[in-house]
Structures are given as C-alpha cells and as structure tokens.
Short mmCIF file of C-alpha atoms in Angstrom, two decimals:
data_model
loop_
_atom_site.label_atom_id
_atom_site.label_comp_id
_atom_site.label_asym_id
_atom_site.label_seq_id
_atom_site.Cartn_x
_atom_site.Cartn_y
_atom_site.Cartn_z
CA ALA A 1 -17.40 7.37 -3.88
CA GLY A 2 -15.90 5.91 -0.73
CA VAL A 3 -12.21 6.27 -1.71
CA VAL A 4 -9.95 6.23 1.55
CA ALA A 5 -6.64 7.12 -0.04
CA PHE A 6 -4.56 7.33 -3.34
CA SER A 7 -1.70 4.96 -3.79
CA ASP A 8 1.20 4.58 -6.28
CA ASP A 9 1.00 0.91 -5.33
CA GLY A 10 4.60 -0.24 -5.87
CA ASP A 11 5.16 1.93 -9.07
CA PRO A 12 6.85 4.96 -7.53
CA VAL A 13 6.41 8.52 -8.76
CA SER A 14 9.80 9.49 -9.91
CA ASN A 15 8.76 12.92 -11.00
CA SER A 16 8.73 15.39 -8.11
CA LEU A 17 6.34 17.65 -9.74
CA VAL A 18 3.82 14.95 -10.30
CA MET A 19 4.05 13.88 -6.66
CA ARG A 20 3.60 17.55 -5.53
CA HIS A 21 0.26 17.69 -7.72
CA ALA A 22 -0.88 14.40 -6.16
CA LEU A 23 -0.32 15.80 -2.67
CA ASP A 24 -1.96 19.17 -3.43
CA TYR A 25 -5.22 17.08 -4.64
CA GLY A 26 -4.86 14.91 -1.66
CA TYR A 27 -4.87 17.97 0.42
CA MET A 28 -8.05 19.42 -1.26
CA LEU A 29 -9.96 16.20 -0.76
CA SER A 30 -8.52 15.53 2.71
CA LEU A 31 -7.21 12.13 1.84
CA PRO A 32 -3.86 10.66 2.23
CA ILE A 33 -1.33 9.67 -0.39
CA ILE A 34 -0.08 6.12 0.27
CA ASP A 35 3.54 6.08 -0.87
CA HIS A 36 5.74 3.21 -2.14
CA CYS A 37 9.08 4.93 -1.70
CA GLU A 38 11.95 3.55 -3.97
CA ASP A 39 14.34 5.44 -6.29
CA LYS A 40 14.25 3.04 -9.24
CA GLU A 41 17.55 4.56 -10.66
CA LEU A 42 19.23 3.16 -7.70
CA SER A 43 17.35 -0.06 -7.03
CA GLY A 44 16.90 -1.12 -10.83
CA GLY A 45 17.79 -4.73 -11.30
CA GLY A 46 18.22 -5.35 -7.64
CA ILE A 47 17.26 -8.60 -6.02
CA ILE A 48 17.96 -8.47 -2.36
CA ASN A 49 19.20 -5.83 0.22
CA GLU A 50 22.55 -4.45 -0.66
CA GLY A 51 24.85 -5.59 2.02
CA ARG A 52 26.92 -8.57 3.22
CA VAL A 53 24.76 -11.24 1.75
CA SER A 54 24.52 -9.59 -1.60
CA ALA A 55 28.23 -9.01 -1.91
CA ARG A 56 28.91 -12.64 -0.86
CA GLU A 57 26.50 -14.24 -3.41
CA ASP A 58 27.31 -11.79 -6.10
CA LEU A 59 23.57 -10.63 -6.32
CA LYS A 60 22.65 -7.15 -7.36
CA GLY A 61 21.60 -5.26 -4.27
CA ILE A 62 18.79 -2.71 -3.54
CA PRO A 63 20.45 -0.08 -1.16
CA ALA A 64 18.53 1.49 1.82
CA ALA A 65 19.32 4.74 0.06
CA ALA A 66 16.91 3.89 -2.66
CA GLU A 67 14.01 3.93 -0.08
CA GLU A 68 15.49 6.66 2.14
CA ILE A 69 15.80 9.23 -0.71
CA MET A 70 12.31 9.02 -1.92
CA VAL A 71 10.93 9.09 1.82
CA ALA A 72 12.94 12.26 2.35
CA ARG A 73 11.78 13.80 -0.97
CA ASP A 74 8.16 13.02 -0.22
CA LEU A 75 8.22 14.15 3.41
CA ILE A 76 9.54 17.55 2.18
CA LEU A 77 6.75 17.70 -0.35
CA ALA A 78 4.20 16.88 2.36
CA LYS A 79 5.57 19.65 4.49
CA LEU A 80 5.41 22.17 1.49
CA THR A 81 1.80 21.20 0.63
CA GLY A 82 0.40 20.57 3.88
CA ALA A 83 -0.99 17.13 2.72
CA ARG A 84 -1.20 13.80 4.51
CA VAL A 85 1.23 11.19 3.30
CA HIS A 86 1.30 7.64 4.42
CA ILE A 87 4.77 5.69 4.03
CA ALA A 88 4.14 2.22 3.06
CA HIS A 89 6.41 -0.84 4.27
CA VAL A 90 9.26 1.03 5.99
CA SER A 91 12.20 -1.14 6.11
CA THR A 92 15.27 0.87 7.24
CA CYS A 93 16.67 2.69 10.20
CA GLY A 94 17.26 5.69 8.15
CA CYS A 95 13.60 6.03 7.23
CA VAL A 96 12.42 5.61 10.80
CA GLU A 97 14.71 8.61 11.85
CA LEU A 98 13.31 10.68 8.87
CA ILE A 99 9.85 10.02 9.84
CA ARG A 100 10.63 10.80 13.41
CA ARG A 101 12.05 14.29 12.39
CA ALA A 102 9.16 14.91 10.15
CA LYS A 103 6.56 14.29 12.84
CA GLU A 104 8.54 16.39 15.33
CA GLU A 105 8.33 19.22 12.58
CA GLY A 106 4.61 18.86 12.30
CA VAL A 107 4.44 17.21 8.95
CA LEU A 108 1.14 15.16 8.47
CA VAL A 109 2.95 11.80 8.18
CA THR A 110 1.89 8.25 9.13
CA ALA A 111 3.89 5.05 8.37
CA GLU A 112 3.66 1.26 8.45
CA VAL A 113 5.92 -1.80 8.57
CA THR A 114 5.22 -5.49 7.57
CA PRO A 115 5.37 -8.62 9.67
CA HIS A 116 8.16 -9.86 7.36
CA HIS A 117 10.35 -6.78 7.87
CA LEU A 118 10.00 -7.17 11.64
CA THR A 119 10.79 -10.68 11.63
CA LEU A 120 13.12 -11.83 8.86
CA THR A 121 16.57 -10.84 7.78
CA GLU A 122 18.44 -10.69 4.38
CA GLU A 123 19.81 -14.07 5.26
CA ARG A 124 16.44 -15.65 4.70
CA ILE A 125 16.88 -15.49 0.84
CA MET A 126 19.50 -18.31 1.51
CA GLY A 127 16.69 -20.64 2.52
CA ASN A 128 18.33 -20.57 5.96
CA ALA A 129 16.40 -20.32 9.34
CA ASN A 130 18.00 -17.17 10.21
CA VAL A 131 14.99 -15.59 11.36
CA ILE A 132 14.60 -13.18 14.21
CA ALA A 133 11.26 -14.15 15.46
CA VAL A 134 10.47 -17.79 14.86
CA SER A 135 12.12 -21.18 14.25
CA ARG A 136 11.85 -23.75 11.44
CA SER A 137 10.66 -27.03 12.75
CA SER A 138 9.35 -29.45 10.11
CA GLU A 139 11.32 -31.89 8.05
CA ARG A 140 9.24 -31.09 4.80
CA SER A 141 10.48 -27.51 5.05
CA GLU A 142 14.24 -28.64 5.35
CA GLU A 143 14.03 -30.82 2.34
CA GLY A 144 12.53 -27.85 0.37
CA ALA A 145 15.36 -25.67 1.29
CA LYS A 146 17.78 -28.28 -0.21
CA GLN A 147 16.22 -28.22 -3.61
CA SER A 148 17.21 -24.75 -4.57
CA ARG A 149 20.20 -22.37 -3.47
CA TYR A 150 17.75 -19.47 -2.98
CA ASP A 151 14.32 -19.25 -1.63
CA THR A 152 12.33 -17.02 -4.02
CA ASN A 153 9.47 -16.65 -1.57
CA ALA A 154 11.80 -14.51 0.59
CA LYS A 155 12.27 -12.22 -2.33
CA VAL A 156 10.25 -8.89 -1.49
CA ASN A 157 10.26 -5.32 -2.37
CA PRO A 158 11.58 -3.45 -0.27
CA PRO A 159 13.81 -6.35 0.63
CA LEU A 160 14.35 -7.90 3.82
CA ARG A 161 17.01 -5.97 5.61
CA THR A 162 19.42 -6.56 8.69
CA LYS A 163 19.16 -7.17 12.38
CA ASP A 164 20.04 -3.56 13.09
CA ASP A 165 17.14 -2.40 11.03
CA ILE A 166 14.63 -4.76 12.63
CA LYS A 167 15.77 -3.24 15.90
CA CYS A 168 14.95 0.21 14.78
CA LEU A 169 11.72 -0.77 13.27
CA ILE A 170 10.50 -2.41 16.68
CA ARG A 171 11.69 0.76 18.45
CA GLY A 172 9.81 2.83 16.06
CA LEU A 173 6.72 1.03 16.75
CA LYS A 174 6.90 1.36 20.46
CA GLU A 175 7.60 5.05 20.22
CA GLY A 176 4.88 5.71 17.85
CA VAL A 177 6.97 6.83 15.02
CA ILE A 178 5.53 3.95 12.98
CA ASP A 179 1.82 3.99 13.35
CA ALA A 180 0.66 0.67 11.88
CA ILE A 181 1.49 -2.88 10.78
CA ALA A 182 0.26 -3.89 7.39
CA THR A 183 0.87 -7.24 5.69
CA ASP A 184 1.72 -5.90 2.14
CA HIS A 185 -0.08 -9.15 1.11
CA ALA A 186 1.25 -10.07 -2.45
CA PRO A 187 -0.06 -13.38 -3.48
CA HIS A 188 1.70 -14.97 -6.40
CA THR A 189 1.20 -18.09 -8.73
CA PHE A 190 3.52 -21.02 -8.40
CA GLY A 191 5.02 -20.20 -11.65
CA ASP A 192 5.94 -16.70 -10.51
CA LYS A 193 8.16 -18.00 -7.74
CA ASN A 194 9.19 -21.42 -9.16
CA CYS A 195 12.11 -20.04 -11.11
CA GLU A 196 15.63 -18.62 -10.83
CA LEU A 197 15.89 -15.77 -8.28
CA GLY A 198 16.41 -12.91 -10.77
CA LEU A 199 13.16 -13.74 -12.62
CA ALA A 200 10.97 -14.36 -9.69
CA ALA A 201 8.21 -11.85 -8.82
CA PHE A 202 8.65 -9.83 -5.60
CA GLY A 203 6.21 -10.37 -2.90
CA ILE A 204 4.96 -12.54 0.00
CA SER A 205 1.73 -13.91 0.76
CA GLY A 206 1.56 -12.49 4.47
CA PHE A 207 -2.09 -12.61 5.47
CA GLU A 208 -2.23 -15.78 7.14
CA THR A 209 1.06 -15.79 9.02
CA ALA A 210 0.94 -12.06 10.27
CA LEU A 211 -0.34 -12.68 13.71
CA GLY A 212 1.71 -15.79 14.34
CA SER A 213 4.90 -14.31 13.19
CA LEU A 214 4.36 -11.19 15.03
CA MET A 215 3.31 -13.05 18.38
CA ASP A 216 7.02 -14.09 18.92
CA LEU A 217 7.87 -10.55 19.57
CA VAL A 218 5.35 -10.37 22.38
CA HIS A 219 6.43 -13.76 23.71
CA ARG A 220 10.17 -12.46 23.81
CA GLY A 221 9.11 -9.19 25.68
CA GLU A 222 10.06 -6.88 22.56
CA ILE A 223 6.70 -5.53 22.28
CA ASN A 224 3.38 -5.84 24.29
CA LEU A 225 0.43 -7.35 23.30
CA THR A 226 -1.89 -4.16 23.65
CA THR A 227 0.76 -2.31 21.33
CA LEU A 228 0.78 -5.27 18.76
CA VAL A 229 -3.24 -5.39 18.58
CA SER A 230 -3.40 -1.63 18.40
CA LYS A 231 -1.01 -1.37 15.47
CA LEU A 232 -2.86 -4.09 13.57
CA THR A 233 -6.58 -2.74 14.20
CA CYS A 234 -7.42 0.72 15.38
CA GLU A 235 -4.43 2.58 14.31
CA PRO A 236 -4.63 1.61 10.76
CA ALA A 237 -8.32 2.29 10.75
CA ARG A 238 -7.70 5.75 11.85
CA ILE A 239 -5.16 6.45 9.11
CA ILE A 240 -7.94 5.50 6.37
CA SER A 241 -11.01 6.94 8.23
CA LYS A 242 -10.70 9.28 11.08
CA ASP A 243 -14.41 9.41 11.78
CA SER A 244 -15.36 5.85 11.16
CA GLU A 245 -16.16 3.19 13.87
CA LEU A 246 -13.82 0.82 12.17
CA GLY A 247 -11.16 -0.50 14.59
CA THR A 248 -13.38 -0.04 17.71
CA LEU A 249 -15.64 -2.27 19.91
CA GLU A 250 -18.41 0.20 20.24
CA VAL A 251 -21.96 -0.86 20.30
CA GLY A 252 -23.32 -0.75 16.87
CA ALA A 253 -19.92 -0.65 15.09
CA PRO A 254 -19.18 -3.20 12.35
CA ALA A 255 -18.37 -6.47 14.11
CA ASP A 256 -14.71 -6.75 12.44
CA ILE A 257 -13.52 -9.01 15.33
CA THR A 258 -10.73 -11.52 15.36
CA ILE A 259 -10.56 -14.16 18.25
CA PHE A 260 -7.03 -15.61 18.70
CA ASP A 261 -5.15 -17.81 21.13
CA PRO A 262 -1.84 -16.18 21.90
CA ALA A 263 -0.34 -19.43 23.34
CA ARG A 264 -1.57 -21.82 20.50
CA GLY A 265 1.46 -23.46 18.71
CA TRP A 266 1.10 -24.33 15.03
CA VAL A 267 3.18 -25.16 11.92
CA VAL A 268 2.80 -23.07 8.79
CA ASP A 269 1.52 -25.10 5.83
CA SER A 270 0.85 -22.99 2.72
CA ALA A 271 -0.97 -25.83 1.12
CA ARG A 272 -3.65 -25.14 3.67
CA PHE A 273 -3.74 -21.28 3.01
CA ALA A 274 -7.31 -20.00 2.07
CA SER A 275 -5.45 -17.55 -0.16
CA LYS A 276 -4.66 -18.60 -3.67
CA GLY A 277 -1.14 -17.35 -3.01
CA LYS A 278 1.08 -19.88 -1.40
CA ASN A 279 4.21 -17.87 -1.49
CA THR A 280 5.56 -17.58 2.02
CA PRO A 281 9.09 -17.77 3.48
CA PHE A 282 7.38 -19.04 6.75
CA ASP A 283 6.36 -22.45 5.34
CA GLY A 284 7.20 -25.01 7.87
CA TYR A 285 7.97 -22.71 10.49
CA LYS A 286 6.39 -23.35 14.01
CA LEU A 287 4.51 -20.29 15.25
CA ARG A 288 2.90 -19.55 18.62
CA GLY A 289 -0.08 -17.49 18.37
CA LYS A 290 -3.10 -18.52 16.21
CA VAL A 291 -6.29 -17.00 14.80
CA MET A 292 -9.02 -19.27 15.75
#
C-alpha cells in the first residue's frame, strides 16, 4: 500500500513483548520501526531537561536516562529479532554511544537528530538567547521574552539538553553514528502554547527554520556543507526507501529539489510562516542561509 515504516509517533511502547512483536512483523515486511524512546515512568510530569536549569527553576525534569533506557532496550530487541529500527530525535550523549556500539555489533539501526537539538540548549526555555548556533537580533523578540518568564515555544519532547550533548550529537553526525537530520515538525495552535509552561503542548514548528538554523554549524566549521545536505536529503531517503530514486539528482528521478543561498541573512518572523503552526523558539533570530 506504500507504507514505508511503522512508528509509535510520540506514544512509546512500554511493553517489551509488544515491541518485540512489532519488530518481528517489521522484519517479515522488511520495513523499519521508527521509535520514540521514552520511559514514561521516569519522564512523567517532566517539563524540561533534568539538570541545572530544572533544579534552579524548581521545574520537574526529564532525565536523559528516560530516553537512554528505551534506546538500550529496543537496540537489544532489534539485535534479537534481526529487524530494522530507527531511533527518532536522539538528544543525549548516552544515546549516541549506545547506537555507536549497536552498529559496531551489526544491529540494523539508523538514527536521526533534530535541528533544535543541534542548536539550542536547555537554557532556551528561559527565553534567553543562550543558543549555540544563532543569535537573537530583533527588538520585537526581546519584548516578547519579557512578557513571560518562560518561552513555551522551547518546550519539546525530548527536551532541549546541554552544550555537551550538542557536541556529542554533532560528532555523531560527522562520524556516521547518526544517519539523518529530521525536523520533528510539530505545529501547534496559539492556545496550545499561550499558557503556563506546565500546561503547554510539547513541540516546535521546525520546518521553515531547519536549514537556516543548521547553516550556522557550517559557517562555524563544525560540520561541512556536503555532510549537512546529505543528512537532510539522500540519507533519510535511503532509510525509508532503499531502492527509490528519492534524494538523488538522477535523470528521470522526482525533482525534489531545493535551491538555497548559504550566505543570505534573514530574520525569522513566524507570522510569515506557510505552516499554520507559528510555535518556534527561533522567532526573531537572525539566521544566515535561506531557502530561495
């Protein structure tokens, strides 16, 4: 019917036997299981990364272990069944190392990371411009930050982590441990986010800022342009369709082409997004690199 994978899509499978059955069926159909890894017993009620900021602000944290425990379990089950598993939105150093070891052991695992986990730290929930990749520039965004103590647009699951996690994720990309960059695009209504932090929905509308936010990694020499383009195009295409012409520039292949200016500066204005979701922590940031 054209199905390319099966996913729990943010509602993790807590029962190990059910996950084993899913992997068994995925193996029979030669299709991957796309896995949101979260132990909800550990993460339940959490709002941001468990660490310095959550302790300082007295906010319920989501520990890295909540993600890593499920990654470890599903890598073990993938090895047991011989099935393909794809780990979605990796966010911690521990997960990168688990995936690295699994690949070395021959487990059929691929993984992705999001633009926001590569560029923003846990501090961003404070409405601060403490961002690894880009800088805030507009007066409008500074005024918006003063209206609320927290920026609900930076509330995402898994949560934004630390500078050390970002370094590990970038290294994992360059070394091929992480195969792809995916936006985890999660548009929400104004009401979903315009509320107190604990009630706000998780998710970032990330499609329209993906390239611009990531290009700063290229401009700073942390990743080369060829690697970035590959991780956004042909490598994710291979994960969902090994025999497809998607993600190639072959004659006769689908013309899924993006033209961009790597040096073009622009200021993010969520009001001009094509997406109905305007929920972005990059609103008002000046980015360099624009889809034309």
